[in-house]
């Protein structure tokens, strides 16, 4: 059974000098610890501000924060491949659904896109409030699913602003309903790894998914022009909802990179020499 997992924003456990010390959890995490009814003697997993992993034993509670001792320390885990999801703003709670489940899958970062066909339009204050909500969802999903890191969630940006971020990506995969049937996601990933001599574990791949109405043709051209390894990809003949595509597409990419229980072919391990 996996241990309850907590992330620390400012505390570095290796710098603690006392054998028993308070775990400085964020307010919502402290509340979560109480909801779990954690008791003295139980163990929890902690990722500290240096991304180091600790297994801690709860000794007591003080001012509603757990007092813990370090039971075990492991070196920070290797980052592994990074999949960044650029998701067109969608109405209702669809963005929350995508962020929650794509975090569980292993997406490293989210870039919400203000697209021409997005029904949702967010101004400055609304965008900031939504982003805070999405960050909280990503953090909770990372805790629940045992991720090594909390995904970054940036405030919504325009298509042009997003495209400007992607020049150094290993690949940019644009999911478009009008992509030809031969636009294989698997081939796009592997071709990019070979072209850049990048090991799968070091890849940084951006996945673009449009809103309910899909990407406009000029938006597709913008993304295809932002990186020499930008490709159209198809997710098959089925017509997927935006929130479905936003989970399925990055999961497929992670699978191709050796995640989701897959092992990449040695052919695509890249050349470190």
mmCIF file of C-alpha atoms in Angstrom:
data_model
loop_
_atom_site.group_PDB
_atom_site.id
_atom_site.type_symbol
_atom_site.label_atom_id
_atom_site.label_comp_id
_atom_site.label_asym_id
_atom_site.label_seq_id
_atom_site.Cartn_x
_atom_site.Cartn_y
_atom_site.Cartn_z
ATOM 1 C CA UNK A 1 0.000 0.000 0.000
ATOM 2 C CA UNK A 2 1.420 3.386 -0.989
ATOM 3 C CA UNK A 3 2.051 6.021 1.655
ATOM 4 C CA UNK A 4 0.117 9.290 1.811
ATOM 5 C CA UNK A 5 2.233 11.818 -0.118
ATOM 6 C CA UNK A 6 2.867 15.477 0.646
ATOM 7 C CA UNK A 7 4.815 18.201 -1.185
ATOM 8 C CA UNK A 8 6.702 20.972 0.631
ATOM 9 C CA UNK A 9 7.085 24.359 -1.013
ATOM 10 C CA UNK A 10 9.740 25.946 1.217
ATOM 11 C CA UNK A 11 11.104 23.362 3.657
ATOM 12 C CA UNK A 12 14.317 21.413 2.957
ATOM 13 C CA UNK A 13 14.372 18.390 5.249
ATOM 14 C CA UNK A 14 18.115 17.786 4.927
ATOM 15 C CA UNK A 15 18.611 21.175 6.612
ATOM 16 C CA UNK A 16 16.603 20.206 9.711
ATOM 17 C CA UNK A 17 18.885 19.861 12.752
ATOM 18 C CA UNK A 18 16.458 18.304 15.253
ATOM 19 C CA UNK A 19 15.525 14.636 15.288
ATOM 20 C CA UNK A 20 11.859 15.616 15.580
ATOM 21 C CA UNK A 21 10.614 18.706 13.784
ATOM 22 C CA UNK A 22 7.367 20.203 12.447
ATOM 23 C CA UNK A 23 6.472 19.482 8.847
ATOM 24 C CA UNK A 24 5.559 22.879 7.427
ATOM 25 C CA UNK A 25 2.662 21.847 5.237
ATOM 26 C CA UNK A 26 0.536 24.281 3.279
ATOM 27 C CA UNK A 27 -2.800 24.984 4.937
ATOM 28 C CA UNK A 28 -4.765 22.766 2.564
ATOM 29 C CA UNK A 29 -2.265 19.923 3.017
ATOM 30 C CA UNK A 30 -2.429 20.232 6.814
ATOM 31 C CA UNK A 31 -6.205 19.958 6.498
ATOM 32 C CA UNK A 32 -5.785 16.900 4.286
ATOM 33 C CA UNK A 33 -3.522 15.305 6.912
ATOM 34 C CA UNK A 34 -6.242 15.792 9.504
ATOM 35 C CA UNK A 35 -8.875 14.349 7.181
ATOM 36 C CA UNK A 36 -6.692 11.246 6.800
ATOM 37 C CA UNK A 37 -6.656 10.945 10.625
ATOM 38 C CA UNK A 38 -2.936 10.302 10.595
ATOM 39 C CA UNK A 39 -1.702 9.142 13.993
ATOM 40 C CA UNK A 40 1.620 8.801 15.786
ATOM 41 C CA UNK A 41 3.657 5.921 14.399
ATOM 42 C CA UNK A 42 2.257 6.156 10.870
ATOM 43 C CA UNK A 43 4.560 6.874 7.936
ATOM 44 C CA UNK A 44 4.077 9.385 5.127
ATOM 45 C CA UNK A 45 5.989 10.179 1.934
ATOM 46 C CA UNK A 46 7.355 13.704 1.636
ATOM 47 C CA UNK A 47 8.859 15.487 -1.389
ATOM 48 C CA UNK A 48 10.638 18.553 -0.050
ATOM 49 C CA UNK A 49 11.515 21.871 -1.691
ATOM 50 C CA UNK A 50 14.708 20.336 -3.123
ATOM 51 C CA UNK A 51 12.657 17.544 -4.733
ATOM 52 C CA UNK A 52 14.226 15.024 -2.343
ATOM 53 C CA UNK A 53 12.142 12.062 -1.218
ATOM 54 C CA UNK A 54 11.763 11.244 2.477
ATOM 55 C CA UNK A 55 9.745 8.700 4.348
ATOM 56 C CA UNK A 56 8.787 10.311 7.642
ATOM 57 C CA UNK A 57 7.241 8.904 10.803
ATOM 58 C CA UNK A 58 4.623 10.974 12.573
ATOM 59 C CA UNK A 59 5.565 11.525 16.211
ATOM 60 C CA UNK A 60 2.839 13.946 17.282
ATOM 61 C CA UNK A 61 0.905 17.024 16.194
ATOM 62 C CA UNK A 62 1.600 20.612 17.259
ATOM 63 C CA UNK A 63 -0.542 23.584 16.202
ATOM 64 C CA UNK A 64 -2.236 21.198 13.765
ATOM 65 C CA UNK A 65 1.065 20.509 11.965
ATOM 66 C CA UNK A 66 2.582 17.028 12.183
ATOM 67 C CA UNK A 67 5.790 16.587 14.148
ATOM 68 C CA UNK A 68 7.890 14.012 12.324
ATOM 69 C CA UNK A 69 11.190 12.198 12.307
ATOM 70 C CA UNK A 70 12.969 11.012 9.174
ATOM 71 C CA UNK A 71 12.676 7.272 8.727
ATOM 72 C CA UNK A 72 14.312 7.031 5.315
ATOM 73 C CA UNK A 73 15.849 9.332 2.716
ATOM 74 C CA UNK A 74 16.315 8.685 -0.973
ATOM 75 C CA UNK A 75 18.081 10.825 -3.543
ATOM 76 C CA UNK A 76 15.898 12.940 -5.791
ATOM 77 C CA UNK A 77 14.463 10.834 -8.581
ATOM 78 C CA UNK A 78 15.536 11.450 -12.151
ATOM 79 C CA UNK A 79 13.224 13.826 -13.947
ATOM 80 C CA UNK A 80 12.471 11.505 -16.873
ATOM 81 C CA UNK A 81 10.712 12.650 -20.058
ATOM 82 C CA UNK A 82 8.608 15.779 -19.905
ATOM 83 C CA UNK A 83 5.275 15.999 -21.684
ATOM 84 C CA UNK A 84 3.727 19.463 -21.752
ATOM 85 C CA UNK A 85 0.037 19.705 -22.591
ATOM 86 C CA UNK A 86 -1.193 22.819 -24.373
ATOM 87 C CA UNK A 87 -4.930 22.534 -23.900
ATOM 88 C CA UNK A 88 -7.500 24.785 -25.553
ATOM 89 C CA UNK A 89 -9.718 26.453 -22.954
ATOM 90 C CA UNK A 90 -12.896 24.445 -22.561
ATOM 91 C CA UNK A 91 -16.185 25.264 -20.898
ATOM 92 C CA UNK A 92 -17.543 24.019 -17.597
ATOM 93 C CA UNK A 93 -15.263 21.817 -15.544
ATOM 94 C CA UNK A 94 -13.558 20.213 -18.532
ATOM 95 C CA UNK A 95 -10.217 21.926 -17.851
ATOM 96 C CA UNK A 96 -10.318 20.611 -14.296
ATOM 97 C CA UNK A 97 -10.999 17.112 -15.595
ATOM 98 C CA UNK A 98 -8.080 17.285 -18.014
ATOM 99 C CA UNK A 99 -5.640 18.654 -15.437
ATOM 100 C CA UNK A 100 -6.675 16.122 -12.800
ATOM 101 C CA UNK A 101 -6.421 13.034 -14.967
ATOM 102 C CA UNK A 102 -3.484 14.123 -17.112
ATOM 103 C CA UNK A 103 -1.549 14.786 -13.879
ATOM 104 C CA UNK A 104 -2.312 11.229 -12.787
ATOM 105 C CA UNK A 105 -0.960 10.022 -16.136
ATOM 106 C CA UNK A 106 2.281 11.969 -15.632
ATOM 107 C CA UNK A 107 2.031 15.248 -17.568
ATOM 108 C CA UNK A 108 4.762 17.642 -16.384
ATOM 109 C CA UNK A 109 3.156 21.000 -17.224
ATOM 110 C CA UNK A 110 -0.043 22.560 -18.517
ATOM 111 C CA UNK A 111 -0.418 25.579 -20.800
ATOM 112 C CA UNK A 112 -4.084 26.641 -21.157
ATOM 113 C CA UNK A 113 -4.688 28.097 -24.624
ATOM 114 C CA UNK A 114 -7.008 30.969 -25.459
ATOM 115 C CA UNK A 115 -8.033 29.820 -28.942
ATOM 116 C CA UNK A 116 -10.191 31.493 -31.572
ATOM 117 C CA UNK A 117 -12.896 28.859 -31.082
ATOM 118 C CA UNK A 118 -12.707 28.725 -27.278
ATOM 119 C CA UNK A 119 -16.147 29.355 -25.820
ATOM 120 C CA UNK A 120 -14.600 30.405 -22.510
ATOM 121 C CA UNK A 121 -13.020 33.861 -22.411
ATOM 122 C CA UNK A 122 -11.004 34.752 -19.303
ATOM 123 C CA UNK A 123 -9.875 38.245 -18.358
ATOM 124 C CA UNK A 124 -6.956 38.970 -16.013
ATOM 125 C CA UNK A 125 -8.686 38.414 -12.665
ATOM 126 C CA UNK A 126 -10.707 35.422 -13.813
ATOM 127 C CA UNK A 127 -7.642 33.882 -15.444
ATOM 128 C CA UNK A 128 -5.604 34.255 -12.244
ATOM 129 C CA UNK A 129 -8.376 32.746 -10.106
ATOM 130 C CA UNK A 130 -8.878 29.834 -12.495
ATOM 131 C CA UNK A 131 -5.148 29.185 -12.621
ATOM 132 C CA UNK A 132 -4.930 28.976 -8.827
ATOM 133 C CA UNK A 133 -7.800 26.510 -8.867
ATOM 134 C CA UNK A 134 -6.088 24.426 -11.563
ATOM 135 C CA UNK A 135 -2.817 24.448 -9.618
ATOM 136 C CA UNK A 136 -4.578 23.153 -6.525
ATOM 137 C CA UNK A 137 -6.173 20.373 -8.598
ATOM 138 C CA UNK A 138 -2.799 19.433 -10.112
ATOM 139 C CA UNK A 139 -1.206 19.310 -6.662
ATOM 140 C CA UNK A 140 -3.973 17.146 -5.208
ATOM 141 C CA UNK A 141 -3.828 14.806 -8.199
ATOM 142 C CA UNK A 142 -0.028 14.530 -7.890
ATOM 143 C CA UNK A 143 -0.390 13.667 -4.193
ATOM 144 C CA UNK A 144 -3.099 11.100 -4.869
ATOM 145 C CA UNK A 145 -1.306 9.395 -7.754
ATOM 146 C CA UNK A 146 2.174 9.347 -6.218
ATOM 147 C CA UNK A 147 3.880 11.651 -8.719
ATOM 148 C CA UNK A 148 7.428 12.775 -7.963
ATOM 149 C CA UNK A 149 6.598 16.400 -8.806
ATOM 150 C CA UNK A 150 3.648 18.737 -8.982
ATOM 151 C CA UNK A 151 3.010 19.811 -12.584
ATOM 152 C CA UNK A 152 3.441 23.471 -13.444
ATOM 153 C CA UNK A 153 0.246 25.236 -14.546
ATOM 154 C CA UNK A 154 0.724 28.605 -16.241
ATOM 155 C CA UNK A 155 -1.927 31.257 -16.764
ATOM 156 C CA UNK A 156 -3.811 31.111 -20.084
ATOM 157 C CA UNK A 157 -1.857 32.388 -23.074
ATOM 158 C CA UNK A 158 -2.597 33.077 -26.724
ATOM 159 C CA UNK A 159 -1.647 30.628 -29.452
ATOM 160 C CA UNK A 160 1.190 32.899 -30.596
ATOM 161 C CA UNK A 161 2.537 33.234 -27.068
ATOM 162 C CA UNK A 162 2.389 29.468 -26.625
ATOM 163 C CA UNK A 163 4.089 28.783 -29.950
ATOM 164 C CA UNK A 164 6.944 31.094 -28.942
ATOM 165 C CA UNK A 165 7.660 28.809 -25.966
ATOM 166 C CA UNK A 166 8.202 25.695 -28.064
ATOM 167 C CA UNK A 167 11.253 26.400 -30.198
ATOM 168 C CA UNK A 168 13.529 24.140 -28.140
ATOM 169 C CA UNK A 169 11.071 21.273 -27.610
ATOM 170 C CA UNK A 170 12.135 17.844 -28.815
ATOM 171 C CA UNK A 171 8.851 17.669 -30.700
ATOM 172 C CA UNK A 172 5.549 19.526 -31.011
ATOM 173 C CA UNK A 173 2.584 17.270 -31.736
ATOM 174 C CA UNK A 174 -0.520 19.072 -32.974
ATOM 175 C CA UNK A 175 -3.650 16.966 -32.543
ATOM 176 C CA UNK A 176 -6.026 18.034 -35.288
ATOM 177 C CA UNK A 177 -9.186 16.363 -36.495
ATOM 178 C CA UNK A 178 -8.219 17.138 -40.100
ATOM 179 C CA UNK A 179 -4.821 15.470 -39.848
ATOM 180 C CA UNK A 180 -4.361 12.671 -42.397
ATOM 181 C CA UNK A 181 -4.764 9.083 -41.209
ATOM 182 C CA UNK A 182 -1.052 8.553 -41.861
ATOM 183 C CA UNK A 183 -0.057 11.248 -39.333
ATOM 184 C CA UNK A 184 1.160 8.758 -36.759
ATOM 185 C CA UNK A 185 1.831 10.006 -33.232
ATOM 186 C CA UNK A 186 4.254 7.142 -32.635
ATOM 187 C CA UNK A 187 6.292 7.970 -35.741
ATOM 188 C CA UNK A 188 6.346 11.664 -34.873
ATOM 189 C CA UNK A 189 7.772 10.938 -31.425
ATOM 190 C CA UNK A 190 10.383 8.469 -32.603
ATOM 191 C CA UNK A 191 11.447 10.545 -35.612
ATOM 192 C CA UNK A 192 12.045 13.533 -33.322
ATOM 193 C CA UNK A 193 14.130 11.457 -30.901
ATOM 194 C CA UNK A 194 16.267 10.182 -33.764
ATOM 195 C CA UNK A 195 16.598 13.603 -35.414
ATOM 196 C CA UNK A 196 17.814 15.207 -32.193
ATOM 197 C CA UNK A 197 19.745 12.177 -30.831
ATOM 198 C CA UNK A 198 17.696 12.578 -27.654
ATOM 199 C CA UNK A 199 17.251 9.628 -25.267
ATOM 200 C CA UNK A 200 13.588 9.040 -24.479
ATOM 201 C CA UNK A 201 14.244 9.823 -20.813
ATOM 202 C CA UNK A 202 15.457 13.325 -21.731
ATOM 203 C CA UNK A 203 12.706 14.220 -24.197
ATOM 204 C CA UNK A 204 10.594 17.331 -23.817
ATOM 205 C CA UNK A 205 7.524 16.959 -25.980
ATOM 206 C CA UNK A 206 4.639 19.410 -26.345
ATOM 207 C CA UNK A 207 1.166 18.123 -27.159
ATOM 208 C CA UNK A 208 -1.394 20.595 -28.539
ATOM 209 C CA UNK A 209 -5.130 19.926 -28.153
ATOM 210 C CA UNK A 210 -7.774 22.385 -29.309
ATOM 211 C CA UNK A 211 -10.991 23.465 -27.540
ATOM 212 C CA UNK A 212 -14.491 22.123 -28.269
ATOM 213 C CA UNK A 213 -14.555 23.701 -31.721
ATOM 214 C CA UNK A 214 -11.069 22.514 -32.578
ATOM 215 C CA UNK A 215 -8.064 24.534 -33.691
ATOM 216 C CA UNK A 216 -8.504 27.066 -36.461
ATOM 217 C CA UNK A 217 -6.370 26.469 -39.548
ATOM 218 C CA UNK A 218 -4.226 29.545 -38.900
ATOM 219 C CA UNK A 219 -3.563 28.312 -35.346
ATOM 220 C CA UNK A 220 -2.431 24.968 -36.707
ATOM 221 C CA UNK A 221 -0.064 26.766 -39.098
ATOM 222 C CA UNK A 222 1.301 28.827 -36.206
ATOM 223 C CA UNK A 223 2.189 25.728 -34.200
ATOM 224 C CA UNK A 224 3.605 23.888 -37.197
ATOM 225 C CA UNK A 225 5.883 26.844 -37.906
ATOM 226 C CA UNK A 226 7.252 27.188 -34.372
ATOM 227 C CA UNK A 227 9.579 24.178 -34.412
ATOM 228 C CA UNK A 228 11.314 22.139 -37.086
ATOM 229 C CA UNK A 229 9.945 18.974 -35.454
ATOM 230 C CA UNK A 230 6.326 20.126 -35.235
ATOM 231 C CA UNK A 231 3.965 17.588 -36.775
ATOM 232 C CA UNK A 232 0.270 17.020 -37.210
ATOM 233 C CA UNK A 233 -0.879 13.835 -35.488
ATOM 234 C CA UNK A 234 -4.114 11.894 -35.482
ATOM 235 C CA UNK A 235 -5.661 10.091 -32.522
ATOM 236 C CA UNK A 236 -7.534 7.706 -34.788
ATOM 237 C CA UNK A 237 -10.911 7.716 -36.543
ATOM 238 C CA UNK A 238 -13.011 8.323 -33.420
ATOM 239 C CA UNK A 239 -14.153 11.877 -32.746
ATOM 240 C CA UNK A 240 -12.873 12.618 -29.239
ATOM 241 C CA UNK A 241 -14.135 15.325 -26.935
ATOM 242 C CA UNK A 242 -11.497 17.898 -26.064
ATOM 243 C CA UNK A 243 -11.284 16.647 -22.475
ATOM 244 C CA UNK A 244 -10.811 13.081 -23.725
ATOM 245 C CA UNK A 245 -8.114 14.057 -26.223
ATOM 246 C CA UNK A 246 -6.337 16.092 -23.535
ATOM 247 C CA UNK A 247 -5.868 12.931 -21.476
ATOM 248 C CA UNK A 248 -5.404 10.324 -24.211
ATOM 249 C CA UNK A 249 -2.828 12.196 -26.321
ATOM 250 C CA UNK A 250 -0.233 12.837 -23.587
ATOM 251 C CA UNK A 251 -0.765 9.311 -22.247
ATOM 252 C CA UNK A 252 0.090 7.910 -25.692
ATOM 253 C CA UNK A 253 3.216 10.081 -25.856
ATOM 254 C CA UNK A 254 4.343 8.974 -22.404
ATOM 255 C CA UNK A 255 3.799 5.367 -23.456
ATOM 256 C CA UNK A 256 6.006 5.882 -26.506
ATOM 257 C CA UNK A 257 8.680 7.381 -24.224
ATOM 258 C CA UNK A 258 8.704 4.348 -21.949
ATOM 259 C CA UNK A 259 6.052 5.323 -19.435
ATOM 260 C CA UNK A 260 2.640 3.834 -18.649
ATOM 261 C CA UNK A 261 4.216 0.402 -18.186
ATOM 262 C CA UNK A 262 5.963 0.435 -21.562
ATOM 263 C CA UNK A 263 9.634 -0.032 -22.335
ATOM 264 C CA UNK A 264 10.930 1.932 -25.324
ATOM 265 C CA UNK A 265 12.722 0.100 -28.073
ATOM 266 C CA UNK A 266 16.539 0.451 -27.854
ATOM 267 C CA UNK A 267 16.319 1.947 -31.342
ATOM 268 C CA UNK A 268 14.884 5.100 -29.814
ATOM 269 C CA UNK A 269 17.144 5.433 -26.806
ATOM 270 C CA UNK A 270 19.169 8.080 -28.574
ATOM 271 C CA UNK A 271 22.925 8.572 -28.687
ATOM 272 C CA UNK A 272 24.598 9.911 -25.599
ATOM 273 C CA UNK A 273 27.985 9.931 -27.244
#
